Structures are given as structure tokens and as C-alpha cells.
Amino acid sequence: MMKRLSGRSLAHPGCLIGITLGLTLGIILGGVLAASFNVALSIVLWTWLGLTVALGALGWIIGSISSSRLPAVEEEGPGSEIG
């Protein structure tokens, strides 16, 4: 599987994973803050947005750093297939 990722930018998949985690964890954290601690709606929404953006950016950075560890694979010819 790592051969298929070689030479590709992993920033976009990392950002997608980060945003997905941010949305999920933000909704859970927002629900807990609203239900248990009676926090104002604006604070809950800012927390949710901040968590989503922060985890998306973190995923982008981690994906960019991991991309440099996987050098591009040289193809043998124009008709060669990976696999």
C-alpha cells in the first residue's frame, strides 16, 4: 500500500481526516458543554469551529510532512502499471 502513496501529496487526505475528526469531536464536545455545563450557544459554536479548523490544519501539516518521506517512484515506461 505504501508504494501507491509514493510521490503523492498526503496533505489533502490528512486535511480530510482532520476535518472529519474535528466535526465529530466538536459536535460531541459541544453537546457535552451545552447539556452538562449550560454554556452559551456562541461559545459552543466557536469551540466547534475552532476544533474543526485546528484539526484540519494539523492534518494538513502532518500530511505535508509525511509526503516528503515517501519519494516518487520512477515508472519504467509509459504503459507500465503499478501493482
mmCIF file of C-alpha atoms in Angstrom:
data_model
loop_
_atom_site.group_PDB
_atom_site.id
_atom_site.type_symbol
_atom_site.label_atom_id
_atom_site.label_comp_id
_atom_site.label_asym_id
_atom_site.label_seq_id
_atom_site.Cartn_x
_atom_site.Cartn_y
_atom_site.Cartn_z
ATOM 1 C CA MET A 1 0.000 0.000 0.000
ATOM 2 C CA MET A 2 2.869 2.377 0.714
ATOM 3 C CA LYS A 3 4.028 2.041 -2.906
ATOM 4 C CA ARG A 4 0.741 3.546 -4.078
ATOM 5 C CA LEU A 5 1.241 6.574 -1.818
ATOM 6 C CA SER A 6 4.789 7.226 -3.025
ATOM 7 C CA GLY A 7 5.186 10.524 -4.809
ATOM 8 C CA ARG A 8 1.736 11.787 -3.832
ATOM 9 C CA SER A 9 0.826 14.678 -1.607
ATOM 10 C CA LEU A 10 -0.783 13.454 1.588
ATOM 11 C CA ALA A 11 -1.820 16.956 2.682
ATOM 12 C CA HIS A 12 -5.343 16.704 1.249
ATOM 13 C CA PRO A 13 -6.163 13.299 2.790
ATOM 14 C CA GLY A 14 -4.671 14.487 6.083
ATOM 15 C CA CYS A 15 -6.830 17.598 5.999
ATOM 16 C CA LEU A 16 -9.918 15.499 5.215
ATOM 17 C CA ILE A 17 -9.236 13.199 8.158
ATOM 18 C CA GLY A 18 -8.569 16.189 10.430
ATOM 19 C CA ILE A 19 -11.764 17.983 9.437
ATOM 20 C CA THR A 20 -13.811 14.810 9.839
ATOM 21 C CA LEU A 21 -12.389 14.258 13.322
ATOM 22 C CA GLY A 22 -12.870 17.950 14.148
ATOM 23 C CA LEU A 23 -16.516 17.911 13.135
ATOM 24 C CA THR A 24 -17.205 14.709 15.040
ATOM 25 C CA LEU A 25 -15.345 15.652 18.211
ATOM 26 C CA GLY A 26 -16.680 19.220 18.013
ATOM 27 C CA ILE A 27 -20.278 18.044 17.916
ATOM 28 C CA ILE A 28 -19.682 15.708 20.853
ATOM 29 C CA LEU A 29 -17.835 18.372 22.870
ATOM 30 C CA GLY A 30 -20.476 20.981 22.010
ATOM 31 C CA GLY A 31 -23.234 18.680 23.176
ATOM 32 C CA VAL A 32 -21.461 17.996 26.446
ATOM 33 C CA LEU A 33 -20.768 21.695 27.026
ATOM 34 C CA ALA A 34 -24.367 22.671 26.279
ATOM 35 C CA ALA A 35 -26.049 19.868 28.215
ATOM 36 C CA SER A 36 -23.819 19.431 31.241
ATOM 37 C CA PHE A 37 -22.239 22.830 31.819
ATOM 38 C CA ASN A 38 -25.002 25.110 30.426
ATOM 39 C CA VAL A 39 -22.535 27.076 28.266
ATOM 40 C CA ALA A 40 -23.815 29.824 25.950
ATOM 41 C CA LEU A 41 -24.539 28.853 22.345
ATOM 42 C CA SER A 42 -21.983 31.273 20.897
ATOM 43 C CA ILE A 43 -19.173 29.716 22.958
ATOM 44 C CA VAL A 44 -20.259 26.216 21.921
ATOM 45 C CA LEU A 45 -20.256 27.224 18.240
ATOM 46 C CA TRP A 46 -16.846 28.933 18.463
ATOM 47 C CA THR A 47 -15.429 25.855 20.204
ATOM 48 C CA TRP A 48 -16.824 23.603 17.482
ATOM 49 C CA LEU A 49 -15.464 25.804 14.688
ATOM 50 C CA GLY A 50 -12.082 26.199 16.367
ATOM 51 C CA LEU A 51 -11.692 22.467 16.903
ATOM 52 C CA THR A 52 -12.661 21.744 13.292
ATOM 53 C CA VAL A 53 -10.243 24.280 11.814
ATOM 54 C CA ALA A 54 -7.397 23.353 14.178
ATOM 55 C CA LEU A 55 -7.627 19.614 13.475
ATOM 56 C CA GLY A 56 -7.964 20.255 9.734
ATOM 57 C CA ALA A 57 -4.815 22.394 9.760
ATOM 58 C CA LEU A 58 -2.996 19.827 11.881
ATOM 59 C CA GLY A 59 -3.954 17.078 9.431
ATOM 60 C CA TRP A 60 -2.715 19.210 6.519
ATOM 61 C CA ILE A 61 0.646 19.816 8.242
ATOM 62 C CA ILE A 62 1.120 16.169 9.201
ATOM 63 C CA GLY A 63 0.179 15.091 5.664
ATOM 64 C CA SER A 64 2.675 17.541 4.161
ATOM 65 C CA ILE A 65 5.448 16.303 6.418
ATOM 66 C CA SER A 66 4.662 12.629 5.658
ATOM 67 C CA SER A 67 4.695 13.281 1.905
ATOM 68 C CA SER A 68 8.387 14.139 1.934
ATOM 69 C CA ARG A 69 9.185 10.761 3.482
ATOM 70 C CA LEU A 70 7.717 8.909 0.512
ATOM 71 C CA PRO A 71 9.850 9.675 -2.557
ATOM 72 C CA ALA A 72 8.353 9.428 -6.017
ATOM 73 C CA VAL A 73 8.545 6.041 -7.719
ATOM 74 C CA GLU A 74 10.180 6.043 -11.126
ATOM 75 C CA GLU A 75 7.985 4.453 -13.761
ATOM 76 C CA GLU A 76 9.566 2.038 -16.225
ATOM 77 C CA GLY A 77 7.677 3.191 -19.287
ATOM 78 C CA PRO A 78 4.554 4.973 -20.488
ATOM 79 C CA GLY A 79 2.449 1.801 -20.452
ATOM 80 C CA SER A 80 3.613 0.406 -17.128
ATOM 81 C CA GLU A 81 1.064 -0.211 -14.401
ATOM 82 C CA ILE A 82 1.582 -0.176 -10.662
ATOM 83 C CA GLY A 83 0.557 -3.332 -8.907
#
